[in-house]
Amino acid sequence: MQRYFLKQTKIIDGGFELSSEVAHHFVTVMRAQVGDLAEFVLDDGVEVVAQLIKVDGKRAWVQVDHEITTSSELPVNVTLACGVPKGEKAQLIVQKATELGVDKIIFFEAERSISRWHSDRRQKKIEKLVKVARGAAEQSHRTVIPQIVYQTDLLQAVNEAAAEHQIVAWEESAKQGEQSNLSRVFHQMQNGDTLLAVIGPEGGLTEDEIKRLTDRDVIPAGLGPRILRTETAPLYLLAAISYYFELEK
Amino acid sequence: MQRYFLKQTKIIDGGFELSSEVAHHFVTVMRAQVGDLAEFVLDDGVEVVAQLIKVDGKRAWVQVDHEITTSSELPVNVTLACGVPKGEKAQLIVQKATELGVDKIIFFEAERSISRWHSDRRQKKIEKLVKVARGAAEQSHRTVIPQIVYQTDLLQAVNEAAAEHQIVAWEESAKQGEQSNLSRVFHQMQNGDTLLAVIGPEGGLTEDEIKRLTDRDVIPAGLGPRILRTETAPLYLLAAISYYFELEK
């Protein structure tokens, strides 16, 4: 079933009018007929299944069928801080991390980041990524659209996250056969806790960046013995979190 | 360090000549100088670090520095059977699944597969994917290049895998809140065991396909409460396997 996020919408007398954007997609693109159902996430996080009851030109109204009470959100809050990657990889990270349940993605300028988002184009890039996140959140039936943030500095990214648990994915850690830090952090976490995971760009983080992070109590953790690309590491981490907190625990 | 796979190469007197393809990449593309090191995986799975000792025109020789004894392979063997996806998604699946440790990927014609690989173009498609797998195996420092296979039929794909443990990722299973089958299968598995994971194309598997699979003792398993795209599901599964078998156990 199609899912839509609706801003500034409240249920009045058991129904609501769709925003023009959502009305266009549901009625014109998806060719919904009166009687058809879709899922809607309203401003306050309320999720409902509602039925199309009236179309008038470009306007459309639905009536609530029932509220959705099962949650599709991860039981822990995950913030990714990713060194700015090359090309279209930021989009891939945002799309896949959203599907996998991330709460917030901070892109930061790492020492080895080849790309920088210059301040005049930054807002446009973020807006495009927010759109990708929104589409992925609708597609994966989430309640939350992840936030996308840009920081020029690594430690500002760490501050921005303000997380109770902090790890950095570190290739050298994996190479040296370290394989218990990730699991140790998971075991310490409670439902509702916030985890920050820092991930380097192509070429990884520098020794100096790792030191600045460990000085701030960010724990280096290997993600298995294979070397993962910069866009694969966040997906590995989120899938491991989902498995541990949603399926294994 | 760069890693290369070398076919039909044996160590003689502590060294070997590089194939023309590898010599070209190492010496011309990567501009290696005499004395520079790289990793080489030989036919019999032996992995060594070796030093460039001589270049003569397009030919190049290396001397073994030391053998690599730590393994980067998953302790269990995973075969994916993926319903043929649209467009370039097969490449994304092959690249990412290789990084995450897959052994074999079977693409099969699912009822809802929009693409089919016609028999005259099939070999070319597979060769291209083998190249992607080889590149990803080198990049992620694996010992094995995953096999890529095409099957027109779902049950032929299951037979081809001949696995001890069999699951099918099923969206409805996730929607109904089932969340223990994947973990139950993992707990039953021993190191060295083979797992087949069937994953539907865009639009998922049909009820009939699920029935044909469960009749063959393939267990439906949810991959968490969010709806994953066809190319995201295999990555979720492999990351969960790596976490469980390499980091958690």
Short mmCIF file of C-alpha atoms in Angstrom, two decimals:
data_model
loop_
_atom_site.label_atom_id
_atom_site.label_comp_id
_atom_site.label_asym_id
_atom_site.label_seq_id
_atom_site.Cartn_x
_atom_site.Cartn_y
_atom_site.Cartn_z
CA MET A 1 0.00 0.00 0.00
CA GLN A 2 1.25 3.48 -0.90
CA ARG A 3 2.46 5.57 2.04
CA TYR A 4 2.56 9.39 2.25
CA PHE A 5 3.92 11.90 4.72
CA LEU A 6 1.61 14.87 5.31
CA LYS A 7 2.76 18.08 6.97
CA GLN A 8 0.45 20.32 8.99
CA THR A 9 -2.45 17.94 8.72
CA LYS A 10 -4.83 17.11 11.54
CA ILE A 11 -7.73 14.67 11.52
CA ILE A 12 -11.03 16.59 11.70
CA ASP A 13 -14.29 14.62 11.90
CA GLY A 14 -12.42 11.44 11.04
CA GLY A 15 -10.84 12.70 7.82
CA PHE A 16 -8.55 15.22 6.18
CA GLU A 17 -7.72 16.92 2.89
CA LEU A 18 -4.52 15.84 1.12
CA SER A 19 -1.79 18.35 0.34
CA SER A 20 -1.68 19.27 -3.35
CA GLU A 21 1.56 17.29 -3.84
CA VAL A 22 0.17 14.13 -2.24
CA ALA A 23 -3.22 14.54 -3.98
CA HIS A 24 -1.39 14.78 -7.32
CA HIS A 25 0.65 11.63 -6.68
CA PHE A 26 -2.18 9.54 -5.22
CA VAL A 27 -4.95 10.52 -7.66
CA THR A 28 -3.12 11.44 -10.87
CA VAL A 29 0.09 9.34 -10.79
CA MET A 30 -1.23 6.29 -8.92
CA ARG A 31 -4.75 6.70 -10.44
CA ALA A 32 -6.50 6.10 -7.10
CA GLN A 33 -10.29 5.86 -7.27
CA VAL A 34 -12.80 6.80 -4.56
CA GLY A 35 -12.73 3.87 -2.14
CA ASP A 36 -8.99 3.17 -2.55
CA LEU A 37 -6.78 3.04 0.54
CA ALA A 38 -3.36 4.45 1.37
CA GLU A 39 -1.25 4.96 4.47
CA PHE A 40 -0.62 8.47 5.79
CA VAL A 41 1.85 9.68 8.39
CA LEU A 42 0.61 12.92 9.96
CA ASP A 43 2.69 15.63 11.62
CA ASP A 44 2.49 14.25 15.14
CA GLY A 45 3.70 10.81 13.99
CA VAL A 46 0.16 9.39 13.92
CA GLU A 47 -0.10 6.75 11.18
CA VAL A 48 -3.43 5.87 9.61
CA VAL A 49 -4.89 3.89 6.76
CA ALA A 50 -7.41 6.15 5.02
CA GLN A 51 -9.84 5.86 2.12
CA LEU A 52 -10.21 8.28 -0.76
CA ILE A 53 -13.76 9.70 -0.45
CA LYS A 54 -13.85 12.75 -2.73
CA VAL A 55 -11.90 14.28 -5.60
CA ASP A 56 -12.63 17.81 -6.85
CA GLY A 57 -10.24 19.03 -9.54
CA LYS A 58 -6.81 18.98 -7.97
CA ARG A 59 -8.14 18.58 -4.43
CA ALA A 60 -8.76 15.27 -2.68
CA TRP A 61 -10.12 14.16 0.69
CA VAL A 62 -9.77 10.93 2.64
CA GLN A 63 -11.57 9.35 5.58
CA VAL A 64 -9.61 7.44 8.25
CA ASP A 65 -10.19 3.70 8.11
CA HIS A 66 -8.00 2.74 11.06
CA GLU A 67 -4.91 3.80 12.95
CA ILE A 68 -1.65 1.84 12.48
CA THR A 69 -0.27 0.86 15.85
CA THR A 70 2.69 -1.39 14.97
CA SER A 71 5.98 0.47 14.72
CA SER A 72 8.44 0.20 11.88
CA GLU A 73 11.09 2.32 13.64
CA LEU A 74 14.32 0.90 15.08
CA PRO A 75 14.15 0.60 18.89
CA VAL A 76 17.40 2.62 19.12
CA ASN A 77 18.19 5.99 17.49
CA VAL A 78 21.08 5.90 15.05
CA THR A 79 22.94 8.94 13.75
CA LEU A 80 25.46 8.38 10.97
CA ALA A 81 28.32 10.83 10.48
CA CYS A 82 29.73 10.10 7.04
CA GLY A 83 32.82 11.70 5.53
CA VAL A 84 31.58 13.40 2.33
CA PRO A 85 31.82 10.72 -0.37
CA LYS A 86 32.38 11.12 -4.10
CA GLY A 87 29.70 11.61 -6.76
CA GLU A 88 26.28 10.10 -6.26
CA LYS A 89 27.24 7.98 -3.26
CA ALA A 90 25.62 10.38 -0.79
CA GLN A 91 22.26 9.60 -2.44
CA LEU A 92 22.85 5.85 -2.20
CA ILE A 93 23.78 6.18 1.49
CA VAL A 94 20.69 8.30 2.24
CA GLN A 95 18.32 6.00 0.37
CA LYS A 96 19.62 2.74 1.83
CA ALA A 97 20.22 4.07 5.37
CA THR A 98 16.65 5.41 5.41
CA GLU A 99 15.28 2.01 4.38
CA LEU A 100 17.37 0.48 7.16
CA GLY A 101 16.06 2.80 9.87
CA VAL A 102 18.56 5.66 10.39
CA ASP A 103 17.40 8.78 12.28
CA LYS A 104 19.86 11.39 11.14
CA ILE A 105 22.73 11.57 8.65
CA ILE A 106 25.48 14.13 9.06
CA PHE A 107 27.87 14.55 6.14
CA PHE A 108 31.15 16.09 7.28
CA GLU A 109 34.30 17.21 5.51
CA ALA A 110 36.85 14.53 6.37
CA GLU A 111 40.56 15.10 5.72
CA ARG A 112 40.47 12.66 2.81
CA SER A 113 37.09 13.80 1.41
CA ILE A 114 37.68 14.64 -2.23
CA SER A 115 34.32 16.38 -2.55
CA ARG A 116 33.25 19.36 -0.47
CA TRP A 117 29.82 20.91 -0.71
CA HIS A 118 30.53 24.59 -1.26
CA SER A 119 28.32 26.82 0.84
CA ASP A 120 26.44 28.24 -2.16
CA ARG A 121 25.38 24.78 -3.41
CA ARG A 122 25.02 23.13 0.02
CA GLN A 123 21.35 23.95 0.61
CA LYS A 124 20.39 22.56 -2.81
CA LYS A 125 22.30 19.32 -2.20
CA ILE A 126 20.65 18.86 1.19
CA GLU A 127 17.19 19.53 -0.25
CA LYS A 128 17.78 16.88 -2.91
CA LEU A 129 18.88 14.37 -0.26
CA VAL A 130 15.85 15.20 1.92
CA LYS A 131 13.69 14.30 -1.09
CA VAL A 132 15.55 10.98 -1.46
CA ALA A 133 15.05 10.33 2.28
CA ARG A 134 11.34 11.14 2.04
CA GLY A 135 10.85 8.77 -0.91
CA ALA A 136 12.76 5.98 0.85
CA ALA A 137 10.83 6.53 4.10
CA GLU A 138 7.52 6.27 2.22
CA GLN A 139 8.69 3.19 0.32
CA SER A 140 9.97 1.38 3.42
CA HIS A 141 6.86 2.32 5.46
CA ARG A 142 8.65 4.37 8.07
CA THR A 143 7.13 6.93 10.46
CA VAL A 144 10.15 9.22 10.47
CA ILE A 145 11.95 10.99 7.62
CA PRO A 146 15.64 11.10 8.63
CA GLN A 147 17.27 14.50 9.06
CA ILE A 148 20.13 15.41 6.72
CA VAL A 149 22.79 17.78 8.05
CA TYR A 150 26.14 19.09 6.75
CA GLN A 151 29.10 19.95 8.98
CA THR A 152 32.47 21.21 7.82
CA ASP A 153 34.22 19.76 10.88
CA LEU A 154 34.49 16.26 12.34
CA LEU A 155 34.10 17.28 15.98
CA GLN A 156 31.16 19.54 15.16
CA ALA A 157 29.55 16.45 13.66
CA VAL A 158 30.18 14.55 16.91
CA ASN A 159 28.70 17.44 18.93
CA GLU A 160 25.70 17.69 16.60
CA ALA A 161 24.87 14.05 17.29
CA ALA A 162 25.06 14.36 21.11
CA ALA A 163 24.81 10.57 21.39
CA GLU A 164 25.05 8.33 24.46
CA HIS A 165 27.05 5.69 22.57
CA GLN A 166 29.70 6.53 19.98
CA ILE A 167 31.62 4.33 17.57
CA VAL A 168 33.84 4.86 14.57
CA ALA A 169 34.08 2.21 11.87
CA TRP A 170 37.80 1.66 11.48
CA GLU A 171 39.38 -0.46 8.79
CA GLU A 172 42.62 -0.96 10.75
CA SER A 173 40.58 -2.23 13.65
CA ALA A 174 39.12 -4.86 11.33
CA LYS A 175 42.53 -5.69 9.84
CA GLN A 176 43.98 -6.25 13.29
CA GLY A 177 41.28 -8.82 13.94
CA GLU A 178 39.37 -6.75 16.51
CA GLN A 179 35.89 -8.16 16.46
CA SER A 180 34.21 -7.54 19.76
CA ASN A 181 33.80 -3.77 20.15
CA LEU A 182 30.65 -3.50 18.03
CA SER A 183 28.97 -6.33 19.87
CA ARG A 184 30.12 -4.90 23.25
CA VAL A 185 28.53 -1.52 22.44
CA PHE A 186 25.28 -3.19 21.29
CA HIS A 187 25.11 -5.17 24.53
CA GLN A 188 25.48 -1.94 26.56
CA MET A 189 22.66 -0.19 24.71
CA GLN A 190 19.06 0.04 25.94
CA ASN A 191 15.99 0.63 23.79
CA GLY A 192 15.62 4.36 23.22
CA ASP A 193 19.38 5.04 23.43
CA THR A 194 21.20 7.06 20.78
CA LEU A 195 24.20 5.73 18.86
CA LEU A 196 26.54 7.83 16.74
CA ALA A 197 28.51 5.92 14.09
CA VAL A 198 31.31 7.79 12.33
CA ILE A 199 32.29 6.45 8.90
CA GLY A 200 35.20 7.67 6.79
CA PRO A 201 35.12 8.72 3.12
CA GLU A 202 36.92 6.85 0.32
CA GLY A 203 40.46 6.29 1.59
CA GLY A 204 39.23 6.17 5.20
CA LEU A 205 39.83 8.41 8.19
CA THR A 206 43.37 9.53 9.04
CA GLU A 207 45.22 8.44 12.19
CA ASP A 208 44.83 12.01 13.42
CA GLU A 209 41.05 11.92 12.93
CA ILE A 210 40.86 8.58 14.76
CA LYS A 211 42.85 10.10 17.62
CA ARG A 212 40.57 13.15 17.82
CA LEU A 213 37.62 10.75 18.00
CA THR A 214 39.05 8.35 20.58
CA ASP A 215 40.01 11.42 22.70
CA ARG A 216 36.27 12.12 22.70
CA ASP A 217 35.45 8.56 23.81
CA VAL A 218 34.39 7.38 20.36
CA ILE A 219 35.16 3.65 20.23
CA PRO A 220 36.90 2.19 17.12
CA ALA A 221 34.96 -0.86 15.94
CA GLY A 222 35.62 -3.25 13.08
CA LEU A 223 32.76 -4.26 10.77
CA GLY A 224 34.05 -7.75 10.00
CA PRO A 225 37.25 -8.87 8.25
CA ARG A 226 36.43 -7.63 4.74
CA ILE A 227 37.27 -4.09 3.63
CA LEU A 228 33.97 -2.31 2.99
CA ARG A 229 33.47 0.61 0.64
CA THR A 230 32.47 3.92 2.25
CA GLU A 231 28.83 3.50 1.16
CA THR A 232 28.65 -0.15 2.27
CA ALA A 233 29.83 0.40 5.86
CA PRO A 234 26.73 2.37 7.03
CA LEU A 235 24.42 -0.26 5.51
CA TYR A 236 26.33 -3.06 7.24
CA LEU A 237 26.07 -1.23 10.55
CA LEU A 238 22.34 -0.49 10.28
CA ALA A 239 21.53 -4.05 9.20
CA ALA A 240 23.56 -5.40 12.15
CA ILE A 241 21.66 -3.04 14.50
CA SER A 242 18.32 -4.15 13.08
CA TYR A 243 19.27 -7.82 13.38
CA TYR A 244 20.52 -7.45 16.96
CA PHE A 245 17.77 -5.18 18.34
CA GLU A 246 14.77 -6.35 16.29
CA LEU A 247 15.32 -10.01 15.47
CA GLU A 248 17.90 -11.52 17.82
CA LYS A 249 17.28 -9.85 21.17
CA MET B 1 47.45 -2.60 -0.44
CA GLN B 2 46.29 -3.60 -3.93
CA ARG B 3 45.01 -7.19 -4.25
CA TYR B 4 44.97 -9.32 -7.41
CA PHE B 5 43.59 -12.73 -8.34
CA LEU B 6 45.93 -14.81 -10.50
CA LYS B 7 44.78 -17.84 -12.43
CA GLN B 8 47.07 -20.79 -13.21
CA THR B 9 49.93 -19.39 -11.21
CA LYS B 10 52.20 -21.42 -8.93
CA ILE B 11 55.04 -20.19 -6.76
CA ILE B 12 58.38 -21.39 -8.20
CA ASP B 13 61.59 -20.63 -6.30
CA GLY B 14 59.67 -18.19 -4.07
CA GLY B 15 58.25 -16.08 -6.88
CA PHE B 16 56.05 -15.93 -9.99
CA GLU B 17 55.37 -13.97 -13.15
CA LEU B 18 52.21 -11.83 -13.27
CA SER B 19 49.56 -12.41 -15.93
CA SER B 20 49.60 -9.72 -18.62
CA GLU B 21 46.34 -8.24 -17.29
CA VAL B 22 47.61 -7.99 -13.71
CA ALA B 23 51.06 -6.78 -14.83
CA HIS B 24 49.37 -4.01 -16.84
CA HIS B 25 47.24 -2.89 -13.87
CA PHE B 26 49.99 -3.11 -11.24
CA VAL B 27 52.84 -1.58 -13.24
CA THR B 28 51.14 0.73 -15.75
CA VAL B 29 47.91 1.79 -14.02
CA MET B 30 49.10 1.75 -10.39
CA ARG B 31 52.66 2.79 -11.38
CA ALA B 32 54.30 0.21 -9.10
CA GLN B 33 58.09 0.42 -8.83
CA VAL B 34 60.52 -2.44 -8.18
CA GLY B 35 60.30 -3.02 -4.42
CA ASP B 36 56.58 -2.20 -4.16
CA LEU B 37 54.26 -4.75 -2.52
CA ALA B 38 50.84 -6.13 -3.44
CA GLU B 39 48.62 -9.02 -2.34
CA PHE B 40 48.03 -11.95 -4.68
CA VAL B 41 45.49 -14.76 -4.45
CA LEU B 42 46.71 -17.80 -6.37
CA ASP B 43 44.64 -20.57 -7.90
CA ASP B 44 44.69 -22.86 -4.91
CA GLY B 45 43.45 -20.08 -2.60
CA VAL B 46 46.96 -19.36 -1.29
CA GLU B 47 47.26 -15.67 -0.43
CA VAL B 48 50.64 -13.92 -0.37
CA VAL B 49 52.16 -10.49 -0.10
CA ALA B 50 54.78 -10.23 -2.85
CA GLN B 51 57.29 -7.63 -4.01
CA LEU B 52 57.83 -6.42 -7.56
CA ILE B 53 61.39 -7.48 -8.48
CA LYS B 54 61.63 -7.10 -12.26
CA VAL B 55 59.80 -5.39 -15.13
CA ASP B 56 60.63 -6.15 -18.75
CA GLY B 57 58.38 -4.44 -21.28
CA LYS B 58 54.86 -5.69 -20.56
CA ARG B 59 56.08 -8.55 -18.35
CA ALA B 60 56.56 -8.36 -14.58
CA TRP B 61 57.82 -10.70 -11.84
CA VAL B 62 57.32 -10.70 -8.09
CA GLN B 63 58.98 -12.41 -5.14
CA VAL B 64 56.89 -13.70 -2.21
CA ASP B 65 57.40 -11.63 0.93
CA HIS B 66 55.10 -13.63 3.22
CA GLU B 67 51.96 -15.73 3.19
CA ILE B 68 48.68 -14.26 4.49
CA THR B 69 47.15 -16.62 7.03
CA THR B 70 44.18 -14.63 8.41
CA SER B 71 40.93 -15.34 6.59
CA SER B 72 38.56 -12.71 5.25
CA GLU B 73 35.90 -15.27 4.25
CA LEU B 74 32.59 -15.71 6.10
CA PRO B 75 32.64 -18.83 8.31
CA VAL B 76 29.43 -20.00 6.60
CA ASN B 77 28.75 -20.33 2.86
CA VAL B 78 25.95 -18.14 1.57
CA THR B 79 24.19 -18.54 -1.77
CA LEU B 80 21.74 -15.84 -2.81
CA ALA B 81 18.94 -16.63 -5.25
CA CYS B 82 17.65 -13.26 -6.45
CA GLY B 83 14.62 -12.72 -8.69
CA VAL B 84 16.01 -10.91 -11.75
CA PRO B 85 15.81 -7.20 -10.87
CA LYS B 86 15.39 -4.20 -13.15
CA GLY B 87 18.18 -2.24 -14.84
CA GLU B 88 21.55 -1.94 -13.18
CA LYS B 89 20.43 -3.41 -9.85
CA ALA B 90 22.03 -6.80 -10.58
CA GLN B 91 25.42 -5.04 -10.64
CA LEU B 92 24.74 -3.30 -7.34
CA ILE B 93 23.71 -6.61 -5.75
CA VAL B 94 26.81 -8.41 -7.07
CA GLN B 95 29.19 -5.67 -5.99
CA LYS B 96 27.78 -5.21 -2.49
CA ALA B 97 27.08 -8.92 -1.82
CA THR B 98 30.68 -9.70 -2.83
CA GLU B 99 32.02 -7.10 -0.41
CA LEU B 100 29.82 -8.65 2.27
CA GLY B 101 31.08 -12.19 1.71
CA VAL B 102 28.62 -14.06 -0.55
CA ASP B 103 29.77 -17.32 -2.21
CA LYS B 104 27.38 -17.62 -5.11
CA ILE B 105 24.60 -15.53 -6.64
CA ILE B 106 21.89 -17.16 -8.71
CA PHE B 107 19.61 -14.82 -10.67
CA PHE B 108 16.31 -16.53 -11.50
CA GLU B 109 13.24 -15.53 -13.48
CA ALA B 110 10.62 -14.83 -10.83
CA GLU B 111 6.94 -14.49 -11.76
CA ARG B 112 7.09 -10.75 -11.15
CA SER B 113 10.54 -10.21 -12.74
CA ILE B 114 10.09 -7.50 -15.36
CA SER B 115 13.48 -8.19 -16.89
CA ARG B 116 14.55 -11.53 -18.34
CA TRP B 117 18.01 -12.20 -19.69
CA HIS B 118 17.41 -13.57 -23.15
CA SER B 119 19.58 -16.56 -23.91
CA ASP B 120 21.60 -14.76 -26.61
CA ARG B 121 22.61 -11.95 -24.23
CA ARG B 122 22.83 -14.04 -21.07
CA GLN B 123 26.50 -15.03 -21.33
CA LYS B 124 27.55 -11.42 -21.85
CA LYS B 125 25.55 -10.25 -18.85
CA ILE B 126 27.09 -12.93 -16.66
CA GLU B 127 30.61 -12.12 -17.85
CA LYS B 128 30.05 -8.46 -16.97
CA LEU B 129 28.82 -9.43 -13.49
CA VAL B 130 31.79 -11.78 -12.97
CA LYS B 131 34.02 -8.77 -13.67
CA VAL B 132 32.12 -6.72 -11.10
CA ALA B 133 32.48 -9.59 -8.59
CA ARG B 134 36.21 -9.87 -9.27
CA GLY B 135 36.75 -6.13 -8.76
CA ALA B 136 34.73 -6.17 -5.53
CA ALA B 137 36.57 -9.29 -4.28
CA GLU B 138 39.93 -7.58 -4.89
CA GLN B 139 38.79 -4.35 -3.28
CA SER B 140 37.35 -6.05 -0.17
CA HIS B 141 40.41 -8.34 0.17
CA ARG B 142 38.57 -11.61 -0.29
CA THR B 143 40.07 -15.00 -1.20
CA VAL B 144 37.08 -16.13 -3.25
CA ILE B 145 35.41 -14.57 -6.31
CA PRO B 146 31.70 -15.42 -6.01
CA GLN B 147 30.12 -17.53 -8.77
CA ILE B 148 27.35 -15.92 -10.85
CA VAL B 149 24.68 -18.21 -12.28
CA TYR B 150 21.40 -17.73 -14.19
CA GLN B 151 18.37 -20.01 -13.86
CA THR B 152 15.06 -19.62 -15.64
CA ASP B 153 13.18 -21.45 -12.91
CA LEU B 154 12.80 -20.89 -9.16
CA LEU B 155 13.09 -24.55 -8.14
CA GLN B 156 16.11 -25.08 -10.40
CA ALA B 157 17.71 -22.22 -8.48
CA VAL B 158 16.95 -24.02 -5.20
CA ASN B 159 18.40 -27.27 -6.57
CA GLU B 160 21.47 -25.47 -7.89
CA ALA B 161 22.23 -24.18 -4.38
CA ALA B 162 21.91 -27.61 -2.69
CA ALA B 163 22.08 -25.91 0.70
CA GLU B 164 21.70 -27.37 4.19
CA HIS B 165 19.72 -24.36 5.41
CA GLN B 166 17.18 -22.50 3.28
CA ILE B 167 15.29 -19.28 3.86
CA VAL B 168 13.17 -16.95 1.77
CA ALA B 169 12.97 -13.25 2.65
CA TRP B 170 9.27 -12.57 2.79
CA GLU B 171 7.75 -9.14 3.18
CA GLU B 172 4.44 -10.50 4.49
CA SER B 173 6.37 -12.37 7.15
CA ALA B 174 7.84 -9.03 8.26
CA LYS B 175 4.47 -7.26 8.08
CA GLN B 176 2.88 -9.91 10.28
CA GLY B 177 5.51 -9.17 12.91
CA GLU B 178 7.38 -12.50 12.51
CA GLN B 179 10.81 -11.79 13.83
CA SER B 180 12.40 -14.97 15.06
CA ASN B 181 12.86 -17.27 12.05
CA LEU B 182 16.09 -15.67 10.83
CA SER B 183 17.66 -15.80 14.26
CA ARG B 184 16.42 -19.40 14.73
CA VAL B 185 18.10 -20.50 11.49
CA PHE B 186 21.35 -18.71 12.43
CA HIS B 187 21.37 -20.48 15.80
CA GLN B 188 21.02 -23.86 14.06
CA MET B 189 23.94 -23.23 11.72
CA GLN B 190 27.49 -24.47 12.29
CA ASN B 191 30.65 -23.00 10.77
CA GLY B 192 31.09 -24.45 7.28
CA ASP B 193 27.34 -24.90 6.68
CA THR B 194 25.66 -23.63 3.53
CA LEU B 195 22.70 -21.25 3.58
CA LEU B 196 20.46 -20.47 0.60
CA ALA B 197 18.55 -17.19 0.81
CA VAL B 198 15.84 -16.58 -1.81
CA ILE B 199 14.95 -12.94 -2.45
CA GLY B 200 12.13 -11.70 -4.68
CA PRO B 201 12.37 -9.12 -7.47
CA GLU B 202 10.63 -5.71 -7.36
CA GLY B 203 7.03 -6.44 -6.36
CA GLY B 204 8.14 -9.48 -4.34
CA LEU B 205 7.46 -13.19 -4.75
CA THR B 206 3.93 -14.43 -5.40
CA GLU B 207 1.95 -16.51 -2.89
CA ASP B 208 2.38 -19.41 -5.30
CA GLU B 209 6.17 -19.04 -5.35
CA ILE B 210 6.23 -18.87 -1.54
CA LYS B 211 4.16 -22.06 -1.42
CA ARG B 212 6.49 -23.86 -3.85
CA LEU B 213 9.39 -22.85 -1.63
CA THR B 214 7.82 -23.80 1.71
CA ASP B 215 6.86 -27.17 0.14
CA ARG B 216 10.62 -27.59 -0.32
CA ASP B 217 11.33 -26.73 3.33
CA VAL B 218 12.49 -23.21 2.59
CA ILE B 219 11.65 -21.15 5.70
CA PRO B 220 10.00 -17.70 5.27
CA ALA B 221 11.91 -15.16 7.33
CA GLY B 222 11.30 -11.46 7.90
CA LEU B 223 14.21 -9.03 7.67
CA GLY B 224 12.87 -6.54 10.22
CA PRO B 225 9.72 -4.39 10.18
CA ARG B 226 10.67 -2.04 7.35
CA ILE B 227 9.95 -2.88 3.71
CA LEU B 228 13.30 -3.30 1.95
CA ARG B 229 13.92 -2.83 -1.76
CA THR B 230 14.94 -5.93 -3.73
CA GLU B 231 18.60 -4.84 -3.79
CA THR B 232 18.68 -3.92 -0.10
CA ALA B 233 17.40 -7.27 1.25
CA PRO B 234 20.50 -9.33 0.27
CA LEU B 235 22.80 -6.72 1.82
CA TYR B 236 20.77 -6.74 5.04
CA LEU B 237 20.96 -10.51 5.18
CA LEU B 238 24.71 -10.74 4.54
CA ALA B 239 25.49 -8.00 7.06
CA ALA B 240 23.35 -9.78 9.67
CA ILE B 241 25.20 -13.05 8.92
CA SER B 242 28.58 -11.33 9.25
CA TYR B 243 27.53 -9.68 12.52
CA TYR B 244 26.17 -12.90 14.00
CA PHE B 245 28.91 -15.30 12.85
CA GLU B 246 31.96 -13.01 12.90
CA LEU B 247 31.38 -10.41 15.61
CA GLU B 248 28.68 -11.59 18.02
CA LYS B 249 29.25 -15.32 18.38
#
